[in-house]
Coordinates of C-alpha atoms in Angstrom, one line a residue:
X23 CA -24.5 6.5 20.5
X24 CA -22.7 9.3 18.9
X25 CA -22.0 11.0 22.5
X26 CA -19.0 10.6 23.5
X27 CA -20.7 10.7 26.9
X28 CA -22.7 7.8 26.2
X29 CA -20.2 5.9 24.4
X30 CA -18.2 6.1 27.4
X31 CA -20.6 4.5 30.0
X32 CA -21.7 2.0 27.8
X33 CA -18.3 0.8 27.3
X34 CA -17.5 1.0 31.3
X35 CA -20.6 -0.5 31.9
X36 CA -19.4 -3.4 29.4
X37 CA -16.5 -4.0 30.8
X38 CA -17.3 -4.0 34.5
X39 CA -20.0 -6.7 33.6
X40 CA -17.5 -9.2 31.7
X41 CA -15.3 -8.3 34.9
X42 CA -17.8 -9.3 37.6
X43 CA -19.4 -12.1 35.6
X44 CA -15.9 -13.2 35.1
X45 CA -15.7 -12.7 38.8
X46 CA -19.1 -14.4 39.9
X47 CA -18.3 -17.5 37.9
X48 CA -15.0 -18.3 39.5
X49 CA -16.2 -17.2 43.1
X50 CA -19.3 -19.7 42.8
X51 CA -17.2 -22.4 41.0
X52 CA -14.4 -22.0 44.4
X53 CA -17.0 -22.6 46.7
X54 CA -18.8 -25.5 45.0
X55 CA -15.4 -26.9 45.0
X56 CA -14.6 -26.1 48.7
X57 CA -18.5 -26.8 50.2
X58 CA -17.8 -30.3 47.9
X59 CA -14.4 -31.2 49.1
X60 CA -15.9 -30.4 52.9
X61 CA -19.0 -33.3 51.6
X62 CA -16.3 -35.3 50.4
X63 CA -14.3 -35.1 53.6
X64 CA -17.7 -35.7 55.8
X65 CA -18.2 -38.5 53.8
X66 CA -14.8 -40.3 53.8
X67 CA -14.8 -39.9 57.7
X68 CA -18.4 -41.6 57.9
X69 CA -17.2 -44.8 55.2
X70 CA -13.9 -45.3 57.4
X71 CA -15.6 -45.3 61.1
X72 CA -17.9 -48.1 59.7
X73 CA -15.2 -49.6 57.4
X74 CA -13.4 -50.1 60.8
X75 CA -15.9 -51.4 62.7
X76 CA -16.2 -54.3 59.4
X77 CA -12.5 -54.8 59.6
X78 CA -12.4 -55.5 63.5
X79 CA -15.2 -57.8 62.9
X80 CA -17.9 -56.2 64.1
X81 CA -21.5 -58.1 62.5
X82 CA -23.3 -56.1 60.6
X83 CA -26.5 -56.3 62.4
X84 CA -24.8 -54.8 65.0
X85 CA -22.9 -52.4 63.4
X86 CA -22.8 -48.2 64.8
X87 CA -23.8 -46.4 61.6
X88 CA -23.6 -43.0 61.6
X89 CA -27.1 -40.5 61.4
X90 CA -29.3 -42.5 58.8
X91 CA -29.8 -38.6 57.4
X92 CA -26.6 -37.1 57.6
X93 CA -24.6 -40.5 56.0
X94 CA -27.0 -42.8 54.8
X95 CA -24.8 -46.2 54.2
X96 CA -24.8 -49.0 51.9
X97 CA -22.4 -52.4 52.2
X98 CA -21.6 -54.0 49.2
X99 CA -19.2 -57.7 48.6
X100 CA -17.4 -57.5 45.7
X101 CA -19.8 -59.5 43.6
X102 CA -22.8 -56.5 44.1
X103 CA -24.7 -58.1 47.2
X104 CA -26.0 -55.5 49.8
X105 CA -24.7 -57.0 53.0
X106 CA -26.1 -53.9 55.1
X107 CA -28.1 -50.5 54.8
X108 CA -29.3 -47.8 56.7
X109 CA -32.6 -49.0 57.9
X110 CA -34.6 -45.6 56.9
X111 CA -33.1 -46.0 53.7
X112 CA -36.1 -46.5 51.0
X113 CA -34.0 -45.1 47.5
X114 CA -30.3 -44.6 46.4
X115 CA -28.2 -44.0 43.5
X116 CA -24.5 -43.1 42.4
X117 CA -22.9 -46.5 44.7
X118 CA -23.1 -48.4 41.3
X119 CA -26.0 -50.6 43.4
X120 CA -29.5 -49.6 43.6
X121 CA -29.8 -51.9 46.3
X122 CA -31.6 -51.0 49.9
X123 CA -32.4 -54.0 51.5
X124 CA -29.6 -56.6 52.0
X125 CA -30.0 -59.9 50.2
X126 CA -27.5 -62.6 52.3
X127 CA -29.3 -65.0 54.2
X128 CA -29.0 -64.2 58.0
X129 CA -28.0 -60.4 57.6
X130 CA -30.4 -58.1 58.6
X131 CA -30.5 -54.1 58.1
X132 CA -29.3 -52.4 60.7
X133 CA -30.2 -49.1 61.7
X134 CA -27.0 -46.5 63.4
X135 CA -29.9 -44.9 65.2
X136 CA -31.2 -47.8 67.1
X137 CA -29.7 -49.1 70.1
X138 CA -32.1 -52.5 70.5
X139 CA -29.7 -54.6 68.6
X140 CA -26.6 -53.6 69.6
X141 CA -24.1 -55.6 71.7
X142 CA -21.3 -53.9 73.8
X143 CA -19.8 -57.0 74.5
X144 CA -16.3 -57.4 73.0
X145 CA -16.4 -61.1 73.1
X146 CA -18.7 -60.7 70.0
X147 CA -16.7 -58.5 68.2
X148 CA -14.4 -61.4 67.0
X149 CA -10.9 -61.3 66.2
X150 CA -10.2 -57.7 65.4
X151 CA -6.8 -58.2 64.1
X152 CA -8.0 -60.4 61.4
X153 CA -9.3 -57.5 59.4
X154 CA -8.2 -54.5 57.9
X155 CA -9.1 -51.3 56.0
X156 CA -7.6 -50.2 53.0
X157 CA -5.4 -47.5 52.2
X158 CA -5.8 -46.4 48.8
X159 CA -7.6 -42.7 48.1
X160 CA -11.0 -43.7 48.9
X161 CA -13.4 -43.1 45.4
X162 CA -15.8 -40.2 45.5
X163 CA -19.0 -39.8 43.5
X164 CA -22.5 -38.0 43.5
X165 CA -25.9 -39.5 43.6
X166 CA -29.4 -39.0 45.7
X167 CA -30.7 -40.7 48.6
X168 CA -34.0 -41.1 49.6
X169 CA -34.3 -41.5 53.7
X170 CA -37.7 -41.9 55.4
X171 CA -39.5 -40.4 52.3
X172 CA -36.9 -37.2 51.5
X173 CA -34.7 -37.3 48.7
X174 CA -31.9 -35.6 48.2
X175 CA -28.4 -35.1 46.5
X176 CA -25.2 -36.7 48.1
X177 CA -21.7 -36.9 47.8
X178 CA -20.3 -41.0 48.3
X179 CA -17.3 -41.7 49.5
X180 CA -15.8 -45.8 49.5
X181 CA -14.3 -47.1 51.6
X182 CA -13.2 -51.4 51.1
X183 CA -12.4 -53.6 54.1
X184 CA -11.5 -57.2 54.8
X185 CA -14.0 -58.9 57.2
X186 CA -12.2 -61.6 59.9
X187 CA -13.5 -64.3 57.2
X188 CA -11.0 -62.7 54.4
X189 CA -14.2 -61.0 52.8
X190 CA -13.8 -57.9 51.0
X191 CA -17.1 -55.5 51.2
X192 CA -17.3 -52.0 49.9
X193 CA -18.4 -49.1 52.3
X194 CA -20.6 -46.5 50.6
X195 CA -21.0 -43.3 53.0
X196 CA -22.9 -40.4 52.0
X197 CA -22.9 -36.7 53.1
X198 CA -26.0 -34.3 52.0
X199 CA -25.0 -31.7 49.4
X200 CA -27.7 -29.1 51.0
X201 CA -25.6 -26.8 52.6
X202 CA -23.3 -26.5 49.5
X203 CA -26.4 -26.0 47.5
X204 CA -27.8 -23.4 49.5
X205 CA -24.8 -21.7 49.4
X206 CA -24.1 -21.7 45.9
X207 CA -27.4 -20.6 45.6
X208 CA -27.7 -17.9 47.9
X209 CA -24.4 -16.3 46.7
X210 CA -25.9 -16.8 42.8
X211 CA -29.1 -14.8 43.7
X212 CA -27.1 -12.5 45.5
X213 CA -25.0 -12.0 42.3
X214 CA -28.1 -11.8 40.2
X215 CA -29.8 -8.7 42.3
X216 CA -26.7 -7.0 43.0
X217 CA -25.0 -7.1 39.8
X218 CA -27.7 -5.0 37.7
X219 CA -27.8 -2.8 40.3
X220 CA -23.6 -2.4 40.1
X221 CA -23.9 -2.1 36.2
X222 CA -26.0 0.7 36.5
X223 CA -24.2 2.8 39.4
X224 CA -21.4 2.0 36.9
X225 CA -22.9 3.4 34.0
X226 CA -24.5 6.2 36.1
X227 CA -21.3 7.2 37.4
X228 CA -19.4 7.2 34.3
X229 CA -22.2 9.3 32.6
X230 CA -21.6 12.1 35.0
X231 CA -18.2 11.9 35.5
X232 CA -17.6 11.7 31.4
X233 CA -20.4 14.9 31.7
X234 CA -18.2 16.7 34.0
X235 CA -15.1 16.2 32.2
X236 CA -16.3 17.2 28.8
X237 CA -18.3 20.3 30.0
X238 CA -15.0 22.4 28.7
X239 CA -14.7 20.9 25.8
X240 CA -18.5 21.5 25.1
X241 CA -17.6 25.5 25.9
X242 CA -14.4 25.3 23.2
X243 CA -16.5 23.7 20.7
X244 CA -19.2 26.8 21.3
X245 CA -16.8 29.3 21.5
X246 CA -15.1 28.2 18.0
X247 CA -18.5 27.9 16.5
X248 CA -19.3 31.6 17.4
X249 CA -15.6 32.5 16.7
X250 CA -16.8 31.0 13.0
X251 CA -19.6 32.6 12.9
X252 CA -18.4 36.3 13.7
X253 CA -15.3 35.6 11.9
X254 CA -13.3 37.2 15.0
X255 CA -10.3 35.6 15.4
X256 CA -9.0 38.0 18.7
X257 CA -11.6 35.8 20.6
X258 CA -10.4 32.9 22.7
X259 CA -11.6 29.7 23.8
X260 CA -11.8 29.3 27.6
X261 CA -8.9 27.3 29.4
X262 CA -10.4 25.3 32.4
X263 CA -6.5 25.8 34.0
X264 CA -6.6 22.6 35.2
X265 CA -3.7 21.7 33.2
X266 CA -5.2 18.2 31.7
X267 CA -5.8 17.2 28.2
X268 CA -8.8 19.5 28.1
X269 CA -6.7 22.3 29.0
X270 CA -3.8 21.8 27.0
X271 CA -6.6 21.4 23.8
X272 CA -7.9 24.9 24.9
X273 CA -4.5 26.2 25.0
X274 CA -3.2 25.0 21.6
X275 CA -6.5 26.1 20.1
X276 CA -5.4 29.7 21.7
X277 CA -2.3 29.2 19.9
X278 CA -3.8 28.0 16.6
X279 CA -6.2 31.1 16.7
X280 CA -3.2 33.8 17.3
X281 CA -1.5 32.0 14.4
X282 CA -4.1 32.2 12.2
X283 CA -5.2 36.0 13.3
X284 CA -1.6 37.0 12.4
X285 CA -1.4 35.1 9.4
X286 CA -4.7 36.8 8.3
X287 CA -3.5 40.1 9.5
X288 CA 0.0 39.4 7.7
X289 CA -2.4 38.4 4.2
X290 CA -4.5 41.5 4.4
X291 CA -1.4 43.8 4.9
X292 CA 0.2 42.3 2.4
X293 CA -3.2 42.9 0.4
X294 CA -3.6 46.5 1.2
X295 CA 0.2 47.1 0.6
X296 CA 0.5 45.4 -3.1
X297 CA -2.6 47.0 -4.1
X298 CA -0.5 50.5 -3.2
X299 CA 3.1 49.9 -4.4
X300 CA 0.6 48.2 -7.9
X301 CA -1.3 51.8 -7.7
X302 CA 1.8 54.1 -8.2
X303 CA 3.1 53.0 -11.6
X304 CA -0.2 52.3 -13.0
X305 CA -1.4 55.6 -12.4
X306 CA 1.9 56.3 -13.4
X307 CA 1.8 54.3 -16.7
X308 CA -2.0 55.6 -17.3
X309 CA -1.0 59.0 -17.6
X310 CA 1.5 58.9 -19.9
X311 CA -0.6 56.8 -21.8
X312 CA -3.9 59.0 -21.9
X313 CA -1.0 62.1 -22.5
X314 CA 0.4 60.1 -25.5
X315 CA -3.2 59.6 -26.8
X316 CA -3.6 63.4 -26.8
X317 CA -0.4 64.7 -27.7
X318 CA 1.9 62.0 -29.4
X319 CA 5.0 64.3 -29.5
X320 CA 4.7 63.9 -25.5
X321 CA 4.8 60.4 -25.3
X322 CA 7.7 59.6 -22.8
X323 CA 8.4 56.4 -23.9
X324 CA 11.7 55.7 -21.7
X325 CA 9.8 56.5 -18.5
X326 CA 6.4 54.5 -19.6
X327 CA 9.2 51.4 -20.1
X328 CA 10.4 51.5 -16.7
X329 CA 7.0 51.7 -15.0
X330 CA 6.6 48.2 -17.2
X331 CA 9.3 46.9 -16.2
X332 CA 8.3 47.7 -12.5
X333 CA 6.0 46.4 -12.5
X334 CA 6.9 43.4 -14.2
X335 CA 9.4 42.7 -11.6
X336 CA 7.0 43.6 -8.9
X337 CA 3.7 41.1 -10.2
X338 CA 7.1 38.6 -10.2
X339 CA 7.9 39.0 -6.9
X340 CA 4.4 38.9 -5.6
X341 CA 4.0 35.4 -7.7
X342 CA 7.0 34.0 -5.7
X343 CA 5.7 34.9 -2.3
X344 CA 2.6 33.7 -3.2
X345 CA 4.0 29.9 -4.5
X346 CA 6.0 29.8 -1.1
X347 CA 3.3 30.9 1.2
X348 CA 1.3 27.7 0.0
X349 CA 4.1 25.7 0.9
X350 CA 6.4 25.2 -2.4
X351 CA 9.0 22.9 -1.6
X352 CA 12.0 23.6 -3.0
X353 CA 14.3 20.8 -5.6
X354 CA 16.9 18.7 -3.9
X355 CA 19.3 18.7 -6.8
X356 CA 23.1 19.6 -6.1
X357 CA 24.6 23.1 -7.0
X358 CA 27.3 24.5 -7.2
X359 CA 27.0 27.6 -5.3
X360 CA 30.1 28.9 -6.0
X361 CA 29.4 28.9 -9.9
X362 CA 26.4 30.0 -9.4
X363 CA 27.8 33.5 -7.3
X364 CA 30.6 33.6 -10.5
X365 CA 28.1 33.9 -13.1
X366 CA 25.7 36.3 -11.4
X367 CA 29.0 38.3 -10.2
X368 CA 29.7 38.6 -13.9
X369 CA 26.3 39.4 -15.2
X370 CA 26.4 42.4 -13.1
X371 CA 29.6 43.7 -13.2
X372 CA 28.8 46.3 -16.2
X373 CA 25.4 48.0 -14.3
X374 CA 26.7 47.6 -10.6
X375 CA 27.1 51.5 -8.9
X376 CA 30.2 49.9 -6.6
X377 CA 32.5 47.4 -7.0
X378 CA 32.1 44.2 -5.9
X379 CA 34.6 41.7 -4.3
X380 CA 34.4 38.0 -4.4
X381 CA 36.2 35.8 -2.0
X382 CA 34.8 32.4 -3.4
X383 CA 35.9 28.8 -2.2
X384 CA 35.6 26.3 -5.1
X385 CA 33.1 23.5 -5.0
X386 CA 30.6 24.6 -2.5
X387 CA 27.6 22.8 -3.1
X388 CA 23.8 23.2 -1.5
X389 CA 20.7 21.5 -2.7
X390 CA 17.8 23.0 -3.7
X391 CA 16.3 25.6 -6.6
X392 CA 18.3 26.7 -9.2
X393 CA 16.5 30.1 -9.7
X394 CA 15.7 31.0 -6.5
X395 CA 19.1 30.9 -4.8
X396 CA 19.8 33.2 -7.8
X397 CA 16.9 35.2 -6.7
X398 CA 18.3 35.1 -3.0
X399 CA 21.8 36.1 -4.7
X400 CA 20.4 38.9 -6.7
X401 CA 18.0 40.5 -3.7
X402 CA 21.3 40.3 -1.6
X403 CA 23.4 42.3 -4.5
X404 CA 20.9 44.9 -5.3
X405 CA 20.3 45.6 -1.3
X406 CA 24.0 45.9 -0.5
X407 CA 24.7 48.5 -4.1
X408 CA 21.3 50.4 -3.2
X409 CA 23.4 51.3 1.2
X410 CA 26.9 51.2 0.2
X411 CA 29.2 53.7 0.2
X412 CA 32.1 52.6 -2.3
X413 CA 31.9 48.9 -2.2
X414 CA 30.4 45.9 -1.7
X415 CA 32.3 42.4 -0.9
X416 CA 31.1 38.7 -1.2
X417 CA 32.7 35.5 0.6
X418 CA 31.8 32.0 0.2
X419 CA 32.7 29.4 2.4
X420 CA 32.3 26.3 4.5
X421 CA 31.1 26.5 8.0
X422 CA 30.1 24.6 10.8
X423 CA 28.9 20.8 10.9
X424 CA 29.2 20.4 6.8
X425 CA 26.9 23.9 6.6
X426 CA 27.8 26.5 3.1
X427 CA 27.9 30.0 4.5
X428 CA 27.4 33.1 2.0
X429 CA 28.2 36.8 3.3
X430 CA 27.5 39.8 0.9
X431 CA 28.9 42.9 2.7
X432 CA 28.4 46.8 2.2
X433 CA 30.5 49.5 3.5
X434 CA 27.3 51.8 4.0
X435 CA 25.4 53.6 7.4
X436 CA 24.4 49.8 8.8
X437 CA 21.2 48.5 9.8
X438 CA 20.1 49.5 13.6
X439 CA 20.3 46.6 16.2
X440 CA 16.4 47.1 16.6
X441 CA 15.3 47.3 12.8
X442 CA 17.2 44.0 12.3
X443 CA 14.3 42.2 12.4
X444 CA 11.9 44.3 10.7
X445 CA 13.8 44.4 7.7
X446 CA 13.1 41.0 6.6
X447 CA 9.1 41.7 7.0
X448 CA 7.3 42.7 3.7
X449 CA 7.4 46.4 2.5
X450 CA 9.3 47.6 4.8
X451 CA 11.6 50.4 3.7
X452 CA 14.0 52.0 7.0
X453 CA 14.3 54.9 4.4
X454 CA 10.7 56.9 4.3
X455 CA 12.2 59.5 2.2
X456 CA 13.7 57.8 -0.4
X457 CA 12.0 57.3 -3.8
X458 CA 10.4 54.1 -4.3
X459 CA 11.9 54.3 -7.5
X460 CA 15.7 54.2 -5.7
X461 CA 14.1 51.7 -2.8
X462 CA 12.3 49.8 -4.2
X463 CA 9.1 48.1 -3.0
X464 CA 10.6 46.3 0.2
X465 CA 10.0 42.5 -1.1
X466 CA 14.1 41.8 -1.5
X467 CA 15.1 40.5 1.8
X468 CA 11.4 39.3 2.5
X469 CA 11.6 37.1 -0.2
X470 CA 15.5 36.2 0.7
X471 CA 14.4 35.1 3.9
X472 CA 11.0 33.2 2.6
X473 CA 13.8 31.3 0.4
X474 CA 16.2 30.5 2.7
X475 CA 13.9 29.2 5.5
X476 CA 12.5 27.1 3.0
X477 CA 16.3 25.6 2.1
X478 CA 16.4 24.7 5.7
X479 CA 18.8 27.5 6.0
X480 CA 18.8 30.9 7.9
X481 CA 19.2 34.9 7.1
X482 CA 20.8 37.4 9.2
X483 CA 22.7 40.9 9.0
X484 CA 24.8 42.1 11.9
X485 CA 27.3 44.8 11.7
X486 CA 30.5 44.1 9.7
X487 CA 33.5 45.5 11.5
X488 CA 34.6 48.5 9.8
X489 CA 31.1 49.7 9.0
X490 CA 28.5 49.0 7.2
X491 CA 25.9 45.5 7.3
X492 CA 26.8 42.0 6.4
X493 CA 23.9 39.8 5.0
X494 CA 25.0 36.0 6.3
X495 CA 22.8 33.2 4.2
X496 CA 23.6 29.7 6.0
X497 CA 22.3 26.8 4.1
X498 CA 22.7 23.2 4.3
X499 CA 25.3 21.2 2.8
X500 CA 24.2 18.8 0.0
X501 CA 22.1 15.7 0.2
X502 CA 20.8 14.6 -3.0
X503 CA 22.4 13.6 -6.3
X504 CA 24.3 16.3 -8.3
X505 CA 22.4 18.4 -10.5
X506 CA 22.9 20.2 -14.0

């Protein structure tokens, strides 16, 4: 039971049997009812043919019954007393009398079959308009008959009728229930051979078609299994094409594979290229060291500082790429952006190389992290003094749909329309030659980016107008309660 495949035809198989069981019952319960309404009917017809004959005064010794087999009959008066029977008629039950020989003095059993006792005459008929038959619904019930020595199950139909003398007698008719029995019986052992037999084709069927329809999904799971195994993410599950479920699991499995191969790709350059921008100053820092240990007088203390503070800042940056790869959310508390950019501005204004301009609307707010829109502020600042030519311009604004836009502009050689991608990716430097003491180690506008996608905002540069790059940060407007 733990294949699918299995799973699969047993439940089919379930449900087709409540379906035809379900089905069997009400098909043999409708033709019980019709083949018994039809006995009813045969019945009714057989009480009223003799019911008339009573009413138009007809004695019962001579009265025409109908086949002592087919409708056995039984008279009754309304106190009980058989009056007249079928003369082959040995047993009966279901009339409410058990009665087959008549009782009344002077009225003999009469027998439809026989033609000895009969009278054509009218004149001995009586007054046929002193009679009648009644018109109510005649009753219907079931019994068993027993006519020259076979017994058997009937449906009775009565029928009452006023004799020429004002008496009332009860007609009792039967008709045999042993076609409706066959019948019902046939069609039950019909259901009983046939419907195994169904359940199975059923189950067979669904067995091979469930086989058929999982025989990709077998191939996916082998092919991931041996993608685990080798730990080769370029491979690829196989896409049936068929463009079903199966083949859109294959293709997002595809795509979940490429993801992951880039991501591991993305983490093992991102490895390799720490571990060589971490080699430089502590090599760097090693060597002045071991030279200090020698010769103190050569101990350049200045430089051994700044290879610290390196990489200080660079173990920092690494830190924050690391908390937002794993998904670090950032806080929804209220800022006020455009204190934030006045205080950094002013902070810097001493060490900047260029000027910088501030075009500032007052109470923009965003939600999110404190220090890192600061970061995102800083990384922005130190890119646009490391290109520009004289100086370097910030506006804050509003823009569209409630959104805080931030611009921090240089007036330097640009960025090329085809690197402006690239830039954002992690140590990438456009400059080759320049120092990576002047350049740094290409995390600024990685980590800008990183930061702003995770504020639900964007990063972009484009060319300003009169030269140079603009940096555009586009972040939501606020959502949450104000913060400190």
């Amino acid at each position: 039971m733990r294949s699918v495949r299995a799973r699969a035809a047993l439940g089919a198989t379930a449900v087709v049997a409540v379906a035809l069981i379900a089905a069997g019952l009400a098909v043999l319960l409708v033709l019980h009812s019709n083949l018994t309404d039809q006995a009813d009917l045969q019945a009714e017809v057989a009480a009223q043919e003799v019911a008339s004959q009573v009413a138009l005064g007809v004695p019962y010794a001579k009265l025409e019954l109908p086949d002592k087999e087919e409708n056995p009959v039984q008279i009754l008066t309304e106190k009980g007393e058989l009056v007249a029977a079928s003369k082959k008629l040995e047993a009966i039950s279901g009339t409410g009398s058990g009665q087959v020989k008549p009782v009344a003095p002077g009225r003999a059993p009469v027998d439809g079959d026989s033609d000895d006792d009969r009278d054509d005459s009218d004149d001995d008929r009586g007054d046929p308009g002193r009679g009648e038959v009644s018109r109510d619904e005649p009753a219907h019930s079931s019994g068993t008959a027993t006519v020259d020595g076979d017994t058997a199950d009937y449906r009775f139909a009565a029928v009452e009728a006023t004799t020429r003398d004002g008496e009332t007698v009860t007609v009792y008719a039967g008709a045999p229930l042993a076609t409706e029995q066959g019948a019902v019986e046939t069609v039950r052992s019909a259901m009983l051979v046939g419907l195994p037999v169904l359940l199975v084709v059923v189950g067979g069927v669904t067995w091979l078609v469930t086989r058929r329809a999982l025989r990709p999904v077998e191939g996916i799971r082998r092919e991931m299994a041996a993608i685990t195994a080798s730990e080769d993410l370029s491979r690829r599950v196989p896409a049936p094409g068929t463009g079903d479920e199966v083949d859109r699991l294959a293709v997002t499995t595809n795509e979940t594979l490429a993801a992951l191969e880039r991501s591991v790709d993305r983490q093992r350059r991102f490895v390799a290229d720490a571990s060589h921008e971490l080699r430089s100053p502590i090599a760097s820092l090693r060597t002045q060291l071991e030279v200090a240990a020698a010769h103190p007088e050569l101990l350049d203390l200045e430089g051994a500082v700044e290879d610290t503070v390196r990489l200080q800042d660079l173990a920092a940056d690494l830190l924050l790429l690391a908390r937002l790869d794993a998904g670090e959310k950032p806080g929804a508390a209220r800022l006020d952006l455009s204190a934030l950019v006045r205080k950094e501005l002013a902070q810097r204004a001493d060490g900047d190389r260029h000027p910088v301009s501030a075009t500032l609307a007052d109470g923009v707010e965003v939600a999110g992290s404190r220090g890192q829109l600061v970061r995102v502020l800083g990384n922005l600042l130190d890119n646009a003094q490391r290109h520009a030519e004289s100086s370097v311009a910030v506006t804050l604004g509003g823009g569209e749909a409630g959104r805080v836009v931030l611009e921090v502009a240089d007036d330097g050689g640009g960025v090329p329309e085809a690197e402006r991608e690239r830039i954002f990716e992690r140590f990438v430097r456009l400059d080759d030659a320049r120092s990576r003491d002047d350049g740094g180690a290409g995390l600024g506008l990685a980590i800008a980016r990183d930061v702003a996608r995770r504020h639900g905002g964007t990063l972009t540069v484009r060319q300003a107008p009169g030269g140079g790059a603009v940096f555009t940060l586009v972040l939501p407007g606020p959502q949450g309660p104000s913060g400190p």
